[in-house]
Amino acid sequence: MDNDIRENSAPRDEVAAACAADRPRYFYAFFKRAFDIVSSGLALLLLSWLILICIFVKWLEDAKNSAYELVIDEVTDPSVPKAARAKRLTAADGRVYDCLLKPRRREKGERREGPVYASRRVGRNGEFRFYKIRSMCPGAEKMKKQLLEAGLNEADPPAFKIKDDPRITRVGRFLRKTSLDELPQLWNVFKGDMSVVGPRPPLPDEVAQYTPEQRARLSVKGGLLCLWQIQPNRNKLSFDDWIRLDLEYIQKRSFLMDLKIIFKGAYMVLFDRSGE
C-alpha cells in the first residue's frame, strides 16, 4: 500500500491537468458502478435496522433539546478551570476560548431539524443532496460563523474542521467515533451520486474557493472512502495533502487500489483511532 500512496514526483499542476483530461476507462467504470450498486444495496438491506436505531436515538436526543446556542468566551487566565462540558480551544493566533453548547428554548416559528439531514455537496455531475445522520446540534451551520470569527478553524481554508468541535452532541460523538453517521450515504452510492471509493464530496462554498488545480479532484465521483482517509493521523494532514492524495488516486485508480482502500478503511473504522 505504501507504494500506492507515495507522493507523485510530477509537478502538481501537471498532475491536475492530467486528471482533468483523463480518458474514460469504460471497463473499470462499468464494473465499479456494478460493485457500487450491489455493495450499497446489500449494505442497505443488512444494516437498515441499525440505521433506523441510530436515527431514533438521535431523534430522542434532539426531542429533549431541540435548540441550542453556542457561547464562546475568551480565557484570559488559562489556569482557571473551564466550565463543565465546555471545550477549551486555542485559536490560530494563540488566544484561548471556552466554547459551551447550551440548550435553549426554540423560538416561535423556528423550524425543527430532523435527525437526518441532507446538505448540498458537489460531485462530478454538479450538486447533489448528501445524506448523513446529524452528529451536531440543530442550528450548527449558523454557529460555524462564530467559530470562524474566533479563528478556531483547524483545517487549511477552504476546508473547515475542528477536532473537538463544540457543536457535536453526546450521541453525535458516538456516531462519529463509530462512523455510523455516514451510513445514509449508502443511499447516495446506490443512486449514483457517489461511489464507494473516491474523493470526499466538498461543500459548494469550498468549491467556490478552489483553484483550477484543486477543481481537478471533481473529475471523478466522490466517495465514502478516499486515499487520505486511510493515512495514519489523517486529521493532521493539510488541505494540500488532501488534494495531492485525491489527484494521485484519480491518476492511479484501479480495482486493486479500490479494494485496498476499502479493506484498510474498514480496518481503521474498527481498530484505528489515530484519525480522531
mmCIF file of C-alpha atoms in Angstrom:
data_model
loop_
_atom_site.group_PDB
_atom_site.id
_atom_site.type_symbol
_atom_site.label_atom_id
_atom_site.label_comp_id
_atom_site.label_asym_id
_atom_site.label_seq_id
_atom_site.Cartn_x
_atom_site.Cartn_y
_atom_site.Cartn_z
ATOM 1 C CA MET A 1 0.000 0.000 0.000
ATOM 2 C CA ASP A 2 2.898 2.334 0.746
ATOM 3 C CA ASN A 3 3.886 2.294 -2.914
ATOM 4 C CA ASP A 4 0.350 3.321 -3.850
ATOM 5 C CA ILE A 5 0.342 6.410 -1.656
ATOM 6 C CA ARG A 6 3.788 7.859 -2.151
ATOM 7 C CA GLU A 7 3.836 11.405 -3.454
ATOM 8 C CA ASN A 8 3.791 11.769 -7.194
ATOM 9 C CA SER A 9 7.072 13.155 -8.454
ATOM 10 C CA ALA A 10 5.470 15.190 -11.252
ATOM 11 C CA PRO A 11 4.637 18.867 -10.591
ATOM 12 C CA ARG A 12 1.173 19.158 -9.073
ATOM 13 C CA ASP A 13 -0.214 21.417 -11.798
ATOM 14 C CA GLU A 14 0.763 18.777 -14.366
ATOM 15 C CA VAL A 15 -0.866 16.080 -12.248
ATOM 16 C CA ALA A 16 -4.070 18.133 -12.009
ATOM 17 C CA ALA A 17 -4.108 18.722 -15.758
ATOM 18 C CA ALA A 18 -3.650 15.007 -16.373
ATOM 19 C CA CYS A 19 -6.556 14.204 -14.019
ATOM 20 C CA ALA A 20 -8.848 16.751 -15.645
ATOM 21 C CA ALA A 21 -8.067 15.366 -19.097
ATOM 22 C CA ASP A 22 -8.184 11.731 -18.002
ATOM 23 C CA ARG A 23 -9.593 9.482 -20.738
ATOM 24 C CA PRO A 24 -12.708 7.443 -19.825
ATOM 25 C CA ARG A 25 -11.992 3.964 -18.515
ATOM 26 C CA TYR A 26 -15.175 2.227 -19.669
ATOM 27 C CA PHE A 27 -14.405 -1.286 -18.403
ATOM 28 C CA TYR A 28 -13.324 -0.021 -14.991
ATOM 29 C CA ALA A 29 -16.265 2.431 -14.786
ATOM 30 C CA PHE A 30 -18.843 -0.265 -15.668
ATOM 31 C CA PHE A 31 -17.665 -2.756 -13.067
ATOM 32 C CA LYS A 32 -17.088 -0.085 -10.448
ATOM 33 C CA ARG A 33 -20.700 1.083 -10.857
ATOM 34 C CA ALA A 34 -21.898 -2.523 -10.684
ATOM 35 C CA PHE A 35 -19.918 -3.020 -7.477
ATOM 36 C CA ASP A 36 -21.352 0.209 -6.047
ATOM 37 C CA ILE A 37 -24.944 -0.897 -6.731
ATOM 38 C CA VAL A 38 -24.516 -4.423 -5.359
ATOM 39 C CA SER A 39 -22.455 -3.493 -2.290
ATOM 40 C CA SER A 40 -24.541 -0.482 -1.270
ATOM 41 C CA GLY A 41 -27.804 -2.351 -1.952
ATOM 42 C CA LEU A 42 -26.754 -5.297 0.208
ATOM 43 C CA ALA A 43 -25.458 -2.986 2.928
ATOM 44 C CA LEU A 44 -28.747 -1.056 2.987
ATOM 45 C CA LEU A 45 -30.699 -4.309 3.322
ATOM 46 C CA LEU A 46 -28.456 -5.726 6.043
ATOM 47 C CA LEU A 47 -27.958 -2.503 8.004
ATOM 48 C CA SER A 48 -31.369 -0.863 7.647
ATOM 49 C CA TRP A 49 -32.258 -1.865 11.224
ATOM 50 C CA LEU A 50 -29.053 -0.271 12.527
ATOM 51 C CA ILE A 51 -29.626 2.922 10.542
ATOM 52 C CA LEU A 52 -33.172 3.177 11.932
ATOM 53 C CA ILE A 53 -31.937 2.652 15.512
ATOM 54 C CA CYS A 54 -29.286 5.376 15.100
ATOM 55 C CA ILE A 55 -31.884 7.756 13.652
ATOM 56 C CA PHE A 56 -34.285 7.010 16.519
ATOM 57 C CA VAL A 57 -31.644 7.535 19.216
ATOM 58 C CA LYS A 58 -30.601 10.824 17.640
ATOM 59 C CA TRP A 59 -34.276 11.848 17.386
ATOM 60 C CA LEU A 60 -34.694 11.173 21.110
ATOM 61 C CA GLU A 61 -31.698 13.379 21.907
ATOM 62 C CA ASP A 62 -32.995 16.228 19.743
ATOM 63 C CA ALA A 63 -36.542 15.834 21.114
ATOM 64 C CA LYS A 64 -35.204 16.621 24.582
ATOM 65 C CA ASN A 65 -33.121 19.582 23.382
ATOM 66 C CA SER A 66 -34.377 20.872 20.046
ATOM 67 C CA ALA A 67 -32.445 24.171 20.048
ATOM 68 C CA TYR A 68 -29.018 25.308 21.236
ATOM 69 C CA GLU A 69 -26.794 28.336 21.471
ATOM 70 C CA LEU A 70 -23.005 28.351 21.330
ATOM 71 C CA VAL A 71 -21.305 30.588 23.901
ATOM 72 C CA ILE A 72 -17.661 31.421 23.116
ATOM 73 C CA ASP A 73 -15.720 33.188 25.884
ATOM 74 C CA GLU A 74 -12.061 34.212 25.671
ATOM 75 C CA VAL A 75 -9.943 32.806 28.503
ATOM 76 C CA THR A 76 -7.631 35.432 29.981
ATOM 77 C CA ASP A 77 -6.242 33.103 32.665
ATOM 78 C CA PRO A 78 -5.663 29.542 31.334
ATOM 79 C CA SER A 79 -5.197 28.284 34.912
ATOM 80 C CA VAL A 80 -8.896 28.871 35.607
ATOM 81 C CA PRO A 81 -10.833 25.583 35.178
ATOM 82 C CA LYS A 82 -13.239 25.500 32.278
ATOM 83 C CA ALA A 83 -16.965 25.126 32.817
ATOM 84 C CA ALA A 84 -18.426 21.640 32.847
ATOM 85 C CA ARG A 85 -18.990 20.302 29.297
ATOM 86 C CA ALA A 86 -17.179 23.303 27.788
ATOM 87 C CA LYS A 87 -14.497 22.758 25.145
ATOM 88 C CA ARG A 88 -11.268 24.709 25.613
ATOM 89 C CA LEU A 89 -9.856 25.534 22.187
ATOM 90 C CA THR A 90 -6.847 27.518 21.030
ATOM 91 C CA ALA A 91 -7.144 29.839 18.038
ATOM 92 C CA ALA A 92 -4.537 30.216 15.311
ATOM 93 C CA ASP A 93 -3.318 33.457 16.921
ATOM 94 C CA GLY A 94 -2.784 31.755 20.297
ATOM 95 C CA ARG A 95 -5.884 33.065 22.038
ATOM 96 C CA VAL A 96 -7.737 30.547 24.192
ATOM 97 C CA TYR A 97 -11.524 30.183 24.233
ATOM 98 C CA ASP A 98 -14.042 28.195 26.216
ATOM 99 C CA CYS A 99 -16.865 27.037 23.954
ATOM 100 C CA LEU A 100 -20.048 25.877 25.658
ATOM 101 C CA LEU A 101 -23.057 24.411 23.887
ATOM 102 C CA LYS A 102 -26.179 25.357 25.838
ATOM 103 C CA PRO A 103 -29.761 24.144 25.254
ATOM 104 C CA ARG A 104 -32.289 26.935 24.761
ATOM 105 C CA ARG A 105 -35.966 27.311 24.033
ATOM 106 C CA ARG A 106 -36.939 27.073 20.408
ATOM 107 C CA GLU A 107 -38.249 30.400 19.150
ATOM 108 C CA LYS A 108 -41.759 30.720 17.792
ATOM 109 C CA GLY A 109 -41.791 29.697 14.128
ATOM 110 C CA GLU A 110 -38.253 28.241 14.307
ATOM 111 C CA ARG A 111 -38.029 25.107 12.190
ATOM 112 C CA ARG A 112 -37.277 21.854 13.976
ATOM 113 C CA GLU A 113 -34.369 19.998 12.371
ATOM 114 C CA GLY A 114 -34.622 16.228 11.907
ATOM 115 C CA PRO A 115 -32.066 13.560 12.875
ATOM 116 C CA VAL A 116 -31.121 13.032 9.211
ATOM 117 C CA TYR A 117 -30.043 15.985 7.138
ATOM 118 C CA ALA A 118 -29.296 16.483 3.501
ATOM 119 C CA SER A 119 -26.582 19.016 2.787
ATOM 120 C CA ARG A 120 -25.563 20.231 -0.651
ATOM 121 C CA ARG A 121 -22.332 18.720 -1.916
ATOM 122 C CA VAL A 122 -20.513 18.948 -5.239
ATOM 123 C CA GLY A 123 -19.716 15.904 -7.328
ATOM 124 C CA ARG A 124 -18.622 15.105 -10.838
ATOM 125 C CA ASN A 125 -22.026 15.996 -12.265
ATOM 126 C CA GLY A 126 -22.711 19.056 -10.136
ATOM 127 C CA GLU A 127 -24.515 19.494 -6.827
ATOM 128 C CA PHE A 128 -26.471 16.736 -5.111
ATOM 129 C CA ARG A 129 -28.134 16.056 -1.755
ATOM 130 C CA PHE A 130 -25.697 14.363 0.631
ATOM 131 C CA TYR A 131 -27.348 12.342 3.429
ATOM 132 C CA LYS A 132 -25.993 11.938 6.934
ATOM 133 C CA ILE A 133 -27.258 11.295 10.467
ATOM 134 C CA ARG A 134 -26.882 14.561 12.329
ATOM 135 C CA SER A 135 -23.932 14.390 14.737
ATOM 136 C CA MET A 136 -24.013 18.096 15.537
ATOM 137 C CA CYS A 137 -26.667 20.071 17.341
ATOM 138 C CA PRO A 138 -29.595 21.661 15.497
ATOM 139 C CA GLY A 139 -28.519 25.022 14.092
ATOM 140 C CA ALA A 140 -24.853 24.004 13.877
ATOM 141 C CA GLU A 141 -24.372 25.606 10.451
ATOM 142 C CA LYS A 142 -25.269 29.036 11.827
ATOM 143 C CA MET A 143 -22.684 28.579 14.615
ATOM 144 C CA LYS A 144 -19.914 27.982 12.076
ATOM 145 C CA LYS A 145 -19.580 31.754 11.570
ATOM 146 C CA GLN A 146 -18.890 32.233 15.297
ATOM 147 C CA LEU A 147 -16.109 29.656 15.202
ATOM 148 C CA LEU A 148 -14.581 31.171 12.068
ATOM 149 C CA GLU A 149 -14.637 34.676 13.544
ATOM 150 C CA ALA A 150 -12.862 33.380 16.659
ATOM 151 C CA GLY A 151 -10.158 31.847 14.431
ATOM 152 C CA LEU A 152 -10.842 28.302 15.634
ATOM 153 C CA ASN A 153 -10.757 26.552 12.241
ATOM 154 C CA GLU A 154 -8.031 23.890 12.486
ATOM 155 C CA ALA A 155 -8.019 22.995 8.776
ATOM 156 C CA ASP A 156 -6.456 24.891 5.906
ATOM 157 C CA PRO A 157 -9.051 27.020 4.073
ATOM 158 C CA PRO A 158 -11.254 26.475 2.208
ATOM 159 C CA ALA A 159 -11.822 23.349 4.322
ATOM 160 C CA PHE A 160 -13.301 23.698 7.825
ATOM 161 C CA LYS A 161 -12.613 21.232 10.636
ATOM 162 C CA ILE A 162 -12.249 21.266 14.408
ATOM 163 C CA LYS A 163 -11.131 18.018 16.041
ATOM 164 C CA ASP A 164 -13.057 18.629 19.273
ATOM 165 C CA ASP A 165 -15.903 20.565 17.669
ATOM 166 C CA PRO A 166 -18.132 22.031 20.429
ATOM 167 C CA ARG A 167 -21.242 21.668 18.246
ATOM 168 C CA ILE A 168 -21.117 17.862 18.394
ATOM 169 C CA THR A 169 -23.622 16.350 20.842
ATOM 170 C CA ARG A 170 -23.072 13.331 23.099
ATOM 171 C CA VAL A 171 -24.919 10.948 20.780
ATOM 172 C CA GLY A 172 -23.263 12.614 17.789
ATOM 173 C CA ARG A 173 -19.808 11.996 19.249
ATOM 174 C CA PHE A 174 -20.525 8.265 19.439
ATOM 175 C CA LEU A 175 -21.939 8.239 15.905
ATOM 176 C CA ARG A 176 -18.818 9.954 14.581
ATOM 177 C CA LYS A 177 -16.404 7.770 16.520
ATOM 178 C CA THR A 178 -18.006 4.654 15.033
ATOM 179 C CA SER A 179 -18.672 6.262 11.597
ATOM 180 C CA LEU A 180 -22.362 5.301 11.971
ATOM 181 C CA ASP A 181 -23.356 8.837 10.978
ATOM 182 C CA GLU A 182 -22.086 8.085 7.458
ATOM 183 C CA LEU A 183 -24.395 5.102 6.821
ATOM 184 C CA PRO A 184 -27.142 7.082 4.986
ATOM 185 C CA GLN A 185 -24.562 7.861 2.284
ATOM 186 C CA LEU A 186 -25.058 4.262 1.136
ATOM 187 C CA TRP A 187 -28.223 5.630 -0.485
ATOM 188 C CA ASN A 188 -26.099 8.236 -2.300
ATOM 189 C CA VAL A 189 -23.903 5.404 -3.591
ATOM 190 C CA PHE A 190 -26.902 3.296 -4.652
ATOM 191 C CA LYS A 191 -28.445 6.252 -6.517
ATOM 192 C CA GLY A 192 -25.187 7.020 -8.313
ATOM 193 C CA ASP A 193 -24.385 10.382 -6.721
ATOM 194 C CA MET A 194 -21.299 8.838 -5.123
ATOM 195 C CA SER A 195 -19.103 5.767 -5.278
ATOM 196 C CA VAL A 196 -17.739 3.556 -2.501
ATOM 197 C CA VAL A 197 -14.241 4.889 -3.237
ATOM 198 C CA GLY A 198 -13.449 8.408 -4.409
ATOM 199 C CA PRO A 199 -12.537 11.873 -3.130
ATOM 200 C CA ARG A 200 -14.837 13.077 -0.363
ATOM 201 C CA PRO A 201 -17.535 15.400 -1.818
ATOM 202 C CA PRO A 202 -16.879 19.040 -0.825
ATOM 203 C CA LEU A 203 -19.314 21.808 0.095
ATOM 204 C CA PRO A 204 -20.288 24.358 -2.600
ATOM 205 C CA ASP A 205 -18.739 27.277 -0.684
ATOM 206 C CA GLU A 206 -15.447 25.370 -0.520
ATOM 207 C CA VAL A 207 -15.520 24.626 -4.256
ATOM 208 C CA ALA A 208 -16.133 28.320 -4.948
ATOM 209 C CA GLN A 209 -12.663 28.983 -3.498
ATOM 210 C CA TYR A 210 -10.890 26.179 -5.392
ATOM 211 C CA THR A 211 -8.041 26.855 -7.764
ATOM 212 C CA PRO A 212 -8.176 25.160 -11.204
ATOM 213 C CA GLU A 213 -5.741 22.555 -9.857
ATOM 214 C CA GLN A 214 -7.979 21.770 -6.894
ATOM 215 C CA ARG A 215 -11.062 21.515 -9.117
ATOM 216 C CA ALA A 216 -9.438 18.510 -10.804
ATOM 217 C CA ARG A 217 -10.499 16.396 -7.808
ATOM 218 C CA LEU A 218 -14.087 16.798 -9.064
ATOM 219 C CA SER A 219 -13.288 14.931 -12.286
ATOM 220 C CA VAL A 220 -14.485 11.637 -10.716
ATOM 221 C CA LYS A 221 -17.400 10.743 -8.445
ATOM 222 C CA GLY A 222 -16.959 11.470 -4.767
ATOM 223 C CA GLY A 223 -16.815 8.510 -2.420
ATOM 224 C CA LEU A 224 -17.399 7.119 1.048
ATOM 225 C CA LEU A 225 -13.696 6.340 1.360
ATOM 226 C CA CYS A 226 -10.692 8.096 -0.125
ATOM 227 C CA LEU A 227 -6.937 7.807 -0.079
ATOM 228 C CA TRP A 228 -6.272 10.459 2.565
ATOM 229 C CA GLN A 229 -8.761 8.855 4.983
ATOM 230 C CA ILE A 230 -6.629 5.733 5.321
ATOM 231 C CA GLN A 231 -3.447 7.608 6.238
ATOM 232 C CA PRO A 232 -2.170 7.405 9.837
ATOM 233 C CA ASN A 233 -3.075 10.562 11.820
ATOM 234 C CA ARG A 234 -5.227 11.650 8.902
ATOM 235 C CA ASN A 235 -6.644 14.654 10.782
ATOM 236 C CA LYS A 236 -3.149 16.172 10.825
ATOM 237 C CA LEU A 237 -2.949 16.213 7.036
ATOM 238 C CA SER A 238 -3.080 19.630 5.424
ATOM 239 C CA PHE A 239 -5.582 20.581 2.735
ATOM 240 C CA ASP A 240 -2.739 20.439 0.209
ATOM 241 C CA ASP A 241 -2.111 16.836 1.293
ATOM 242 C CA TRP A 242 -5.794 16.025 0.732
ATOM 243 C CA ILE A 243 -5.612 17.452 -2.771
ATOM 244 C CA ARG A 244 -2.352 15.653 -3.553
ATOM 245 C CA LEU A 245 -3.725 12.296 -2.441
ATOM 246 C CA ASP A 246 -7.033 12.825 -4.270
ATOM 247 C CA LEU A 247 -5.222 13.656 -7.504
ATOM 248 C CA GLU A 248 -2.940 10.669 -7.015
ATOM 249 C CA TYR A 249 -5.958 8.409 -6.605
ATOM 250 C CA ILE A 250 -7.566 9.783 -9.778
ATOM 251 C CA GLN A 251 -4.409 9.109 -11.755
ATOM 252 C CA LYS A 252 -3.765 5.612 -10.372
ATOM 253 C CA ARG A 253 -7.292 4.335 -9.653
ATOM 254 C CA SER A 254 -7.879 0.658 -10.347
ATOM 255 C CA PHE A 255 -9.838 -2.286 -8.955
ATOM 256 C CA LEU A 256 -6.858 -3.310 -6.833
ATOM 257 C CA MET A 257 -6.377 0.179 -5.417
ATOM 258 C CA ASP A 258 -10.102 0.480 -4.619
ATOM 259 C CA LEU A 259 -10.051 -2.841 -2.773
ATOM 260 C CA LYS A 260 -7.007 -1.801 -0.755
ATOM 261 C CA ILE A 261 -8.727 1.436 0.270
ATOM 262 C CA ILE A 262 -11.941 -0.419 1.211
ATOM 263 C CA PHE A 263 -10.200 -3.045 3.348
ATOM 264 C CA LYS A 264 -7.844 -0.590 5.015
ATOM 265 C CA GLY A 265 -10.735 1.830 5.574
ATOM 266 C CA ALA A 266 -12.760 -0.931 7.260
ATOM 267 C CA TYR A 267 -9.779 -1.796 9.457
ATOM 268 C CA MET A 268 -9.304 1.824 10.515
ATOM 269 C CA VAL A 269 -13.007 2.249 11.364
ATOM 270 C CA LEU A 270 -12.881 -0.830 13.597
ATOM 271 C CA PHE A 271 -9.423 -0.666 15.153
ATOM 272 C CA ASP A 272 -7.545 2.560 14.382
ATOM 273 C CA ARG A 273 -8.199 5.755 16.378
ATOM 274 C CA SER A 274 -5.294 7.840 15.068
ATOM 275 C CA GLY A 275 -7.634 9.981 12.978
ATOM 276 C CA GLU A 276 -9.909 11.010 15.829
#
